Coordinates of N, CA and C in Angstrom, one line a residue:
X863 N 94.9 69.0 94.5 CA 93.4 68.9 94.6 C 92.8 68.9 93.2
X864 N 91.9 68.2 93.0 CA 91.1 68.0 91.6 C 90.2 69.1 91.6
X865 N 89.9 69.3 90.2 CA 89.1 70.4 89.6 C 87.8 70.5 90.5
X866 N 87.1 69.2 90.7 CA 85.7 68.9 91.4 C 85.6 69.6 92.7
X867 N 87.0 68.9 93.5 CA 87.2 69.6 94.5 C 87.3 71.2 94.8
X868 N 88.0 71.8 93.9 CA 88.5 73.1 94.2 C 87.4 74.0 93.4
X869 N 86.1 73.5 92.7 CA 84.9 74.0 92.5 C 84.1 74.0 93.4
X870 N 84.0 73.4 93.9 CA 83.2 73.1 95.2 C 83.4 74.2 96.4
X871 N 85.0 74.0 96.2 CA 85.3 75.5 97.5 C 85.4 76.5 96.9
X872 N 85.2 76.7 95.7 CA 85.0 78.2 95.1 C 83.5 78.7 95.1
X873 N 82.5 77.7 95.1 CA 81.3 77.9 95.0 C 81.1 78.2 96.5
X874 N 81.3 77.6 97.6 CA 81.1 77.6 99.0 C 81.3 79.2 99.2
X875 N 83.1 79.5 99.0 CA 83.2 81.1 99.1 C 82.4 82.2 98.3
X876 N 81.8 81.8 97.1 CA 81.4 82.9 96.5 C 79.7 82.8 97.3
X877 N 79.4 82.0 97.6 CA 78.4 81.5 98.3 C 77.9 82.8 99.3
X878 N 79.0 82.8 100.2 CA 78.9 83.4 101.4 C 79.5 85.0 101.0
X879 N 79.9 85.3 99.7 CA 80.3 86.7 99.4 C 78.4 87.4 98.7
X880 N 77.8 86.5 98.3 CA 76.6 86.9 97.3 C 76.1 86.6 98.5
X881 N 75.4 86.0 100.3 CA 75.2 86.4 100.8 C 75.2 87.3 102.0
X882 N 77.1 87.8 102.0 CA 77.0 88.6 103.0 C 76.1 90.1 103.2
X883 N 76.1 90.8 104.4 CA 75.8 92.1 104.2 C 76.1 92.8 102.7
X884 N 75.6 93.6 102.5 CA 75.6 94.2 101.2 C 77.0 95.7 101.8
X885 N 76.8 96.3 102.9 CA 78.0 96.6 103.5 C 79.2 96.3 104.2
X886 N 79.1 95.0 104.0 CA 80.1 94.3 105.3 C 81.3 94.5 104.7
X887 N 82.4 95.3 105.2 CA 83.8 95.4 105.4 C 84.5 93.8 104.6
X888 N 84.2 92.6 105.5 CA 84.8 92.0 105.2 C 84.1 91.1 103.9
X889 N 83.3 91.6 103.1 CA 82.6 90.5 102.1 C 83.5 89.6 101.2
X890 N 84.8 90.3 100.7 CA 85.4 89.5 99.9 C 86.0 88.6 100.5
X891 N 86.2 88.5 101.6 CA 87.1 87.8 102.6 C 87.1 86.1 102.1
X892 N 85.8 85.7 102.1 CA 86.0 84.3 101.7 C 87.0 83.6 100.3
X893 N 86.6 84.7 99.3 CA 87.2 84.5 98.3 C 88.6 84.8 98.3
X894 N 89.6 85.7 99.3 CA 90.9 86.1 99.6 C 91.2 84.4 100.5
X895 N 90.4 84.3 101.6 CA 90.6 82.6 102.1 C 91.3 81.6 100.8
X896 N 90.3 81.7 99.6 CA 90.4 80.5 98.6 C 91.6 80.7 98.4
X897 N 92.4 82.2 97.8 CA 93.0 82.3 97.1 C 94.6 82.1 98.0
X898 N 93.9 82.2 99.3 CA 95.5 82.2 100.4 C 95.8 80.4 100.4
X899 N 94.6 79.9 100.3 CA 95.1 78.5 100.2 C 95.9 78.0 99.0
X900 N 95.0 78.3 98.0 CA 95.8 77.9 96.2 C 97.4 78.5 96.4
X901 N 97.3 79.8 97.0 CA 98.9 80.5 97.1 C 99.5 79.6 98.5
X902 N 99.6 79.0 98.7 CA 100.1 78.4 99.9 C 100.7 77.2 99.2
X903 N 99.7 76.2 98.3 CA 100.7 75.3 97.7 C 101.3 75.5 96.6
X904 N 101.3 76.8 96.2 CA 102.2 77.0 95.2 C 104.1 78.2 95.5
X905 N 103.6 77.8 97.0 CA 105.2 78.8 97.9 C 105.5 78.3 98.4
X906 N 106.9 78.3 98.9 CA 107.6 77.9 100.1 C 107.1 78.2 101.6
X907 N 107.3 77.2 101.9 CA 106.7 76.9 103.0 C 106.8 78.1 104.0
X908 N 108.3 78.7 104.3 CA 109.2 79.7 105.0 C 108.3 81.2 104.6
X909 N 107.4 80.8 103.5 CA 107.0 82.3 103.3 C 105.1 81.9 103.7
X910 N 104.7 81.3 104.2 CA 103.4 80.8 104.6 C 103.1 81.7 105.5
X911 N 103.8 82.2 106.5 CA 103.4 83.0 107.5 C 103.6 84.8 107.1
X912 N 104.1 85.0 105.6 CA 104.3 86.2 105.7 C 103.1 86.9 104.6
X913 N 102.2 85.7 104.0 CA 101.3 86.0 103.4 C 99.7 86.1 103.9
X914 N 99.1 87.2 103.9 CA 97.9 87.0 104.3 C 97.0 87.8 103.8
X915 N 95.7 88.3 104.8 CA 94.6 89.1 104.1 C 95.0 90.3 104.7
X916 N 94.6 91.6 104.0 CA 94.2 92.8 104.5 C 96.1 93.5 105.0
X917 N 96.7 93.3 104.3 CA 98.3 93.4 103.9 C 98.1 95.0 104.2
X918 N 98.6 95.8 104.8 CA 99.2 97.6 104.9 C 100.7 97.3 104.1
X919 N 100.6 98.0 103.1 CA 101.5 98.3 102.1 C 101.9 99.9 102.0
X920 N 103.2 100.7 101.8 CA 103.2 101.8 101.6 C 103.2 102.0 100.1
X921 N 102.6 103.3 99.7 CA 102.5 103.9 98.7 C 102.8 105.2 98.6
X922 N 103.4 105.7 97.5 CA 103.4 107.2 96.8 C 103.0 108.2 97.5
X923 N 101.3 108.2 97.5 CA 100.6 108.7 98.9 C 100.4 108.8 100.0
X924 N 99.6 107.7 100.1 CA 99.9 107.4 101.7 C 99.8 105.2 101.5
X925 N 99.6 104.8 102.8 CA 99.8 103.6 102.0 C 98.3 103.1 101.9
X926 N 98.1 101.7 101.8 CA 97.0 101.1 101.4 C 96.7 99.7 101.6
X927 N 95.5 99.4 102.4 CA 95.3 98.2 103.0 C 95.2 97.4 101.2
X928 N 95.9 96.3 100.8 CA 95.4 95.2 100.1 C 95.0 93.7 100.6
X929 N 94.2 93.4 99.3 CA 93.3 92.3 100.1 C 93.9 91.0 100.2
X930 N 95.0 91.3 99.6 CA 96.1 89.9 99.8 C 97.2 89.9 99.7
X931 N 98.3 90.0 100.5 CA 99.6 90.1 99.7 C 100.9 89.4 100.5
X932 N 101.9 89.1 99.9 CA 103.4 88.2 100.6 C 103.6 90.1 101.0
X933 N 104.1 89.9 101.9 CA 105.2 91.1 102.1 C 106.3 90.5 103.3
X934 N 107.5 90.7 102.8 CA 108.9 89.7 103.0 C 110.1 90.4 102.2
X935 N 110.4 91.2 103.8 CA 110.3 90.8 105.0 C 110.0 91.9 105.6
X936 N 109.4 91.8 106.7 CA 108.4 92.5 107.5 C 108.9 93.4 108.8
X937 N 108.1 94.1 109.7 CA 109.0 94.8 110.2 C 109.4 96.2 110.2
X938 N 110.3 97.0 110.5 CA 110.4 98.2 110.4 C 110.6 98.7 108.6
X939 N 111.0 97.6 107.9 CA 111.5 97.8 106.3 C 110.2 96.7 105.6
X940 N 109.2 97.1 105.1 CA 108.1 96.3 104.9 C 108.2 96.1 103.3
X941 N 108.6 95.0 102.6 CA 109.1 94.7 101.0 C 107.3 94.0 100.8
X942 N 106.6 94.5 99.7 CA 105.6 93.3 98.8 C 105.8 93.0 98.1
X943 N 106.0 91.5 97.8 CA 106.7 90.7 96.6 C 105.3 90.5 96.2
X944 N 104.0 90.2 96.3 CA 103.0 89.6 95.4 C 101.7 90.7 96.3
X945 N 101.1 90.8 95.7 CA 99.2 91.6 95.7 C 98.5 91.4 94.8
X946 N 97.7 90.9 95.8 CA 96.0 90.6 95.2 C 95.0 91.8 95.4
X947 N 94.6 92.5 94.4 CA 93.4 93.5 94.3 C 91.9 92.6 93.8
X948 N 91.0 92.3 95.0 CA 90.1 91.9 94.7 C 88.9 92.9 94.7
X949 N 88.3 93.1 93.9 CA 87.0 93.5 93.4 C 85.8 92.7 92.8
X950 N 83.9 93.3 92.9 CA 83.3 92.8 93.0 C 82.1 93.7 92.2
X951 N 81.8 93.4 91.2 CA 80.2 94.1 90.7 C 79.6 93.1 91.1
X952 N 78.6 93.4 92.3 CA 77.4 93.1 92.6 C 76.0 94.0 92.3
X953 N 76.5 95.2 92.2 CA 74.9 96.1 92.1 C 75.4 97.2 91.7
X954 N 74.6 98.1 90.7 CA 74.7 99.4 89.6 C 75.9 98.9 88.9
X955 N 76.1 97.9 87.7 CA 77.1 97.5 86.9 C 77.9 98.9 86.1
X956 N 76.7 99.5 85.3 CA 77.2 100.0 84.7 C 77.7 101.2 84.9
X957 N 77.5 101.7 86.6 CA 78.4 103.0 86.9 C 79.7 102.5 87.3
X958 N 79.6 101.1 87.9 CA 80.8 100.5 88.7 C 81.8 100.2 87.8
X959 N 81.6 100.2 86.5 CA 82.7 99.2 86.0 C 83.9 100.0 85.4
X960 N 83.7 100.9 84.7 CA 84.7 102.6 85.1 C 85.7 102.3 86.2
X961 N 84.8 102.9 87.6 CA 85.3 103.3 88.4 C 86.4 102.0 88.8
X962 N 85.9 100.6 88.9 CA 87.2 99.6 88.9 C 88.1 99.7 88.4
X963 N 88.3 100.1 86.9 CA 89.6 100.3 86.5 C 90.4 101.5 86.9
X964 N 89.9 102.5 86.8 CA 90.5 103.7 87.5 C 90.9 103.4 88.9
X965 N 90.5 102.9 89.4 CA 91.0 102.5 91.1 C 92.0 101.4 90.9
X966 N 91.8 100.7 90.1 CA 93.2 99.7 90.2 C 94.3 100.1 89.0
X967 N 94.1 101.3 88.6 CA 95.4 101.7 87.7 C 95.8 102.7 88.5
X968 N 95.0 103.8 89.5 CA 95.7 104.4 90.4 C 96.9 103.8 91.6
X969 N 95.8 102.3 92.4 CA 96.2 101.5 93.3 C 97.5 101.4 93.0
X970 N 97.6 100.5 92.2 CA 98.8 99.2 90.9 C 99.9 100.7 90.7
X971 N 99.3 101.9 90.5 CA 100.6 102.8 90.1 C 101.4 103.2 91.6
X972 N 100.7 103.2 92.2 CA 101.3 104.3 93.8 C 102.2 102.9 94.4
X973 N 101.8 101.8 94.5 CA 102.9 100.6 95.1 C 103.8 100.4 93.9
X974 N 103.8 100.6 92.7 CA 104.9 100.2 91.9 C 105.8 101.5 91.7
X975 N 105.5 102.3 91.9 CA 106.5 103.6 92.2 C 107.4 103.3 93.1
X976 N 106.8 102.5 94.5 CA 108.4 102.3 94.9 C 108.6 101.3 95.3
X977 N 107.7 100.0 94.9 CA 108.1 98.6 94.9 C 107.9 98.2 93.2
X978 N 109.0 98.5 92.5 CA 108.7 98.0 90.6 C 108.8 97.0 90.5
X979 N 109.5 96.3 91.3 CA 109.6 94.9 91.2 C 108.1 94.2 91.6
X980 N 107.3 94.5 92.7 CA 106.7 93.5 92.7 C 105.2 93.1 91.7
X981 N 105.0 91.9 91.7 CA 103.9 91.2 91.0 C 102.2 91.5 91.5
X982 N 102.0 91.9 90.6 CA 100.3 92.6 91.1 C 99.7 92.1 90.0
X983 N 98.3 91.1 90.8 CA 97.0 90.8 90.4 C 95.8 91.0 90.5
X984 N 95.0 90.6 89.9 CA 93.5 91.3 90.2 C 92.5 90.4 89.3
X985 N 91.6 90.2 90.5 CA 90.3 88.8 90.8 C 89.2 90.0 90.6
X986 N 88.3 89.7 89.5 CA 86.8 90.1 89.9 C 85.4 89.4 89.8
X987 N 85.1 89.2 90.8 CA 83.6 88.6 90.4 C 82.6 89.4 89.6
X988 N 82.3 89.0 88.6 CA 80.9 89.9 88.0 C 80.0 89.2 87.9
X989 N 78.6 90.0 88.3 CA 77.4 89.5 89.1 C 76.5 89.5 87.4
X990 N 75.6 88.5 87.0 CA 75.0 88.9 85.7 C 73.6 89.0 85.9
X991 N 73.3 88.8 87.5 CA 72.0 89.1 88.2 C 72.2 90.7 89.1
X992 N 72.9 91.6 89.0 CA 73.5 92.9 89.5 C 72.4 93.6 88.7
X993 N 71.7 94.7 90.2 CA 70.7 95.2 90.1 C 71.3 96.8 89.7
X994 N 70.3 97.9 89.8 CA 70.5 99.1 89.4 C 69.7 99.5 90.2
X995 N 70.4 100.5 91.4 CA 69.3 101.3 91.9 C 68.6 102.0 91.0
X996 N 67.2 102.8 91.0 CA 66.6 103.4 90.1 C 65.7 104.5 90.8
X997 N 65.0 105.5 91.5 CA 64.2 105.9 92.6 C 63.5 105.1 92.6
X998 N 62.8 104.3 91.6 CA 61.8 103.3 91.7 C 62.0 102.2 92.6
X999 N 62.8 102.0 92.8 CA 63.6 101.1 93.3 C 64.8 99.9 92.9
X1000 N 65.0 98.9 92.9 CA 66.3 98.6 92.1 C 65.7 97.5 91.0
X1001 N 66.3 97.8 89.8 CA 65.9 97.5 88.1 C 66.9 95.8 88.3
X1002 N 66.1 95.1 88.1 CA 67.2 93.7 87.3 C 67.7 93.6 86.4
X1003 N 68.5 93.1 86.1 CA 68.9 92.7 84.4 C 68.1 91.5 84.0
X1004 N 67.7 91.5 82.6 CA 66.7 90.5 82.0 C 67.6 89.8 81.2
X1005 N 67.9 88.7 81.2 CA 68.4 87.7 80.3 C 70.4 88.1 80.7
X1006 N 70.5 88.1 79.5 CA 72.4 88.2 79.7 C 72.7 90.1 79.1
X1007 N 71.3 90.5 79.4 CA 71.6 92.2 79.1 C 73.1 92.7 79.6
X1008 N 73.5 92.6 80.6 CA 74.9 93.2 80.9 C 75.8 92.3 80.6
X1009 N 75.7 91.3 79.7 CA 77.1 91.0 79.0 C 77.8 91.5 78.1
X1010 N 77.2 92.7 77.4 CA 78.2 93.6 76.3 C 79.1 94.4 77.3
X1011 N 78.5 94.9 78.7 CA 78.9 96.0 79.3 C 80.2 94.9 80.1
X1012 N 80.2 93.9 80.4 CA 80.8 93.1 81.0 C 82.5 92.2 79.9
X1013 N 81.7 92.7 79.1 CA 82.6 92.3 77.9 C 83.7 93.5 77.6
X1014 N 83.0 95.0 78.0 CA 84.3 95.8 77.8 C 85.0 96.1 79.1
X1015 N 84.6 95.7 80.3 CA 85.2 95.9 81.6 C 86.6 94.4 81.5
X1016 N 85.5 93.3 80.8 CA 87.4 92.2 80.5 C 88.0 92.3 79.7
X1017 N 87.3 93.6 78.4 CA 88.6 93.9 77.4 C 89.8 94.9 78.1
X1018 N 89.2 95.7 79.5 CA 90.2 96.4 79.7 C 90.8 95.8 80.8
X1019 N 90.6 94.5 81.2 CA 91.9 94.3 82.0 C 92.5 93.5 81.2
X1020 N 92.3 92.8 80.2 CA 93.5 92.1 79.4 C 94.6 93.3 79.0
X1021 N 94.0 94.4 78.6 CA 94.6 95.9 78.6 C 96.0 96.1 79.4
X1022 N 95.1 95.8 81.0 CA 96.1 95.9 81.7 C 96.7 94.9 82.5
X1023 N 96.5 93.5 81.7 CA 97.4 92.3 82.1 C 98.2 92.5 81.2
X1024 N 99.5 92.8 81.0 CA 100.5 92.8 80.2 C 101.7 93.2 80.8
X1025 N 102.0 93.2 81.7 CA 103.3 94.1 82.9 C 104.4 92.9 82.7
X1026 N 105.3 93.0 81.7 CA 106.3 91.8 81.6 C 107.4 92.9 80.3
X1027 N 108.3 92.2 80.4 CA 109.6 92.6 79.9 C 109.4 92.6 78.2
X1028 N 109.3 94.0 77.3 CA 109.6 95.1 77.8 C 109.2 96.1 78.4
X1029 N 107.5 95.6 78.5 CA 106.6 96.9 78.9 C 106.6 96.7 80.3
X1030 N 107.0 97.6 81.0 CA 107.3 97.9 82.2 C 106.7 99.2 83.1
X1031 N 105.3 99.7 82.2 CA 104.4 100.6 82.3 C 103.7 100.8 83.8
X1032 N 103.8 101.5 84.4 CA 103.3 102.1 86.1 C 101.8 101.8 85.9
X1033 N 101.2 100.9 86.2 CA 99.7 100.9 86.3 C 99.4 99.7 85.6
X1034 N 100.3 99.3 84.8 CA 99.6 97.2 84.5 C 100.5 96.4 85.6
X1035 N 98.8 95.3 85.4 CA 99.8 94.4 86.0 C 100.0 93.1 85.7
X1036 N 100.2 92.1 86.5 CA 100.7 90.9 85.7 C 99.8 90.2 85.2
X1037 N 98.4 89.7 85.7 CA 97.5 89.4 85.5 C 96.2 89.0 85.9
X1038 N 95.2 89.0 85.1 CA 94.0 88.7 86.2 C 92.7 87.6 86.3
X1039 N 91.8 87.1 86.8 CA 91.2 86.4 87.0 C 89.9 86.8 87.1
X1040 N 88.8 86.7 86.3 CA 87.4 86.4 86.1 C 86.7 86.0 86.4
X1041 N 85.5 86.3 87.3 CA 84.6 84.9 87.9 C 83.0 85.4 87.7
X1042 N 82.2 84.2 86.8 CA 81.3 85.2 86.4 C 80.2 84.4 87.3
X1043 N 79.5 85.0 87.5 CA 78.2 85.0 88.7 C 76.6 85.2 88.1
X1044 N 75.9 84.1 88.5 CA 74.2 85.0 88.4 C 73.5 84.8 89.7
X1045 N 73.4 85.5 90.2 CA 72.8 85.6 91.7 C 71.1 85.2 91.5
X1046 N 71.3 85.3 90.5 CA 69.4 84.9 90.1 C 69.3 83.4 89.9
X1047 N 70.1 82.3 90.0 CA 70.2 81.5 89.6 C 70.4 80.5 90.9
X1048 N 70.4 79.2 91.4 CA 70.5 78.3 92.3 C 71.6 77.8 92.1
X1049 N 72.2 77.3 91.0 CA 73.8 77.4 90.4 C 74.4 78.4 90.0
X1050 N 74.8 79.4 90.6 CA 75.3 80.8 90.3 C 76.5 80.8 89.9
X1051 N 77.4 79.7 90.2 CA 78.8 80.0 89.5 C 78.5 79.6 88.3
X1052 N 79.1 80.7 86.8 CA 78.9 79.8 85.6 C 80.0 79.6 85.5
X1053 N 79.9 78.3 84.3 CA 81.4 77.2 83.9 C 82.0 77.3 84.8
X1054 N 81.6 76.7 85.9 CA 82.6 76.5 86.9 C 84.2 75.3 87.1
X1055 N 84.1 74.7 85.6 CA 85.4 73.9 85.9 C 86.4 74.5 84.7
X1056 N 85.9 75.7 84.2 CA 86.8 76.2 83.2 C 86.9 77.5 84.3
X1057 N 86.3 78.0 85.4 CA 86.5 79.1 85.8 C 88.3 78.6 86.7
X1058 N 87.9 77.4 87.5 CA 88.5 77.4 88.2 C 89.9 77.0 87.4
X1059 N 89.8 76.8 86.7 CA 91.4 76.5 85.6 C 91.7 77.7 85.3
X1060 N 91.2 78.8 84.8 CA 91.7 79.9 84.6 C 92.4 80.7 85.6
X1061 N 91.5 80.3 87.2 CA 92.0 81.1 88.5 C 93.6 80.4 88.8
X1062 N 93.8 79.0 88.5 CA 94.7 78.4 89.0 C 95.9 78.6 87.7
X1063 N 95.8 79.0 86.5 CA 96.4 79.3 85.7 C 96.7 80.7 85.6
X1064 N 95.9 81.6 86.2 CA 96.3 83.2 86.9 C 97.2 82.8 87.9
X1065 N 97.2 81.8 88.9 CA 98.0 81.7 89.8 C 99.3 81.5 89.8
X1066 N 99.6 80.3 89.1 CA 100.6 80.1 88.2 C 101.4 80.9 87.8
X1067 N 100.9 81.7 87.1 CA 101.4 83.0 86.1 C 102.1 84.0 87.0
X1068 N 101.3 84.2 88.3 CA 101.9 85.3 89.1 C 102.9 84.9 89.7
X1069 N 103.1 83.4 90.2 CA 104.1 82.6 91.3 C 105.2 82.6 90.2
X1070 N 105.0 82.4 89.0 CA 106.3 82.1 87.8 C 106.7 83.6 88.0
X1071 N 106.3 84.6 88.0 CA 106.4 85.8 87.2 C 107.6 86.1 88.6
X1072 N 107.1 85.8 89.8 CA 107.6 86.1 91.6 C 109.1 85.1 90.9
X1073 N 108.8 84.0 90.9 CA 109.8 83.1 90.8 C 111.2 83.8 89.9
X1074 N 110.8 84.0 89.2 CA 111.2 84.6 88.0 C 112.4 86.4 88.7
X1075 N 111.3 87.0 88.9 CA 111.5 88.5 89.7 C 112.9 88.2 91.1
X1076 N 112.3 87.5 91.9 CA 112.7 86.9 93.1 C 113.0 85.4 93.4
X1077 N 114.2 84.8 92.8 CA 114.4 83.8 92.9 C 114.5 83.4 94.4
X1078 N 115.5 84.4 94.8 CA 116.1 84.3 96.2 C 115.0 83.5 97.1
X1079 N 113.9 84.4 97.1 CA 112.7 83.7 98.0 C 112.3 82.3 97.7
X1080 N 112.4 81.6 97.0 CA 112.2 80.1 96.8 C 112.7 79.2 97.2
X1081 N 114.5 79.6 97.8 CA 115.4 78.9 98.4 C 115.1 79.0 99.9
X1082 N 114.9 77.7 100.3 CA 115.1 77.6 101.9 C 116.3 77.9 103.0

């Protein structure tokens, strides 16, 4: 599929994520859609059915629904070879952006304690029209004000994109994917044909890294 094309369907899902409910359970859902499709032609066919959305994975803890993941093979012995952690600043940036990392270096540590082998990624949309509740009621951002604050939330996942041989550290992971957003805007995806090269070049990266980990699974 061409770049034009696969903008077009990234714009549609983010579309419908900036207007779902502001509570809805399933809001990222469109964008785990995009992502199940890109991961479809980049796997074997034989593993099509064992990847989907809203994955129950065990952990450390207890286990934990993720928003995308292969797990293969299934059943009473449940293996995750690949996870997608998707997250989303849409509103209060600058309390949220913290708390994202700390939740996905907790997440990313409790499944690799006792799956180390498997490949873990992480998609965030950041909103650059993301309001601030206030009592007053909710504050906008004026111009590109939360791009410094947005600038240190992608210095720390490059931080923790680095999970490759020798650093083999409990809480990085392989790598992640950027999608920047103005909800104030009628064209809301920005750079949208360099975004979508970076997502399909995250993709890549995780399928090589699987390929790589788990050869076995590539053979029919």
């Amino acid at each position: 599929m061409d770049t034009g094309a696969l903008v077009l369907e990234l714009q549609e899902a983010l579309g419908r994520v900036l207007h779902a409910a502001k509570q809805s359970s399933g809001r990222q859902d469109p964008v785990a859609d995009y992502l199940l499709n890109r991961l479809r032609h980049r796997l074997p066919a034989h593993l099509h059915a064992h990847l989907g959305r809203e994955v129950q994975v065990p952990g450390l803890a207890r286990p934990k629904s993720w928003d995308l993941g292969l797990v293969y093979p299934e059943g009473p012995v449940r293996k995750p070879r690949l996870l997608l952690s998707l997250k989303s600043i849409l509103k209060n940036p600058s309390g949220s952006w913290p708390n994202r990392l700390d939740d996905l270096v907790g997440e990313v540590s409790s499944v690799q304690m006792l799956f180390p082998e498997v490949v873990v990624g992480h998609v965030a949309v950041l909103d650059y029209g993301a309001p601030t509740k206030r009592k007053e009621g909710y504050k906008y951002p004026v111009g590109d004000e939360l791009k410094p604050l947005y600038e240190r939330f992608v210095e720390g996942l490059r931080a923790l994109s680095q999970r490759r041989p020798p650093l083999w550290a409990q809480g990085l992971v392989e790598g992640h994917w950027v999608v920047f957003v103005d909800s104030r805007k009628e064209a809301f995806l920005l750079d949208p044909e360099a975004t979508v090269e970076r997502g399909e070049a995250f993709l890549d990266a995780l399928v090589s890294a699987l390929r790589e980990r788990e050869p076995l699974l590539f053979m029919s």
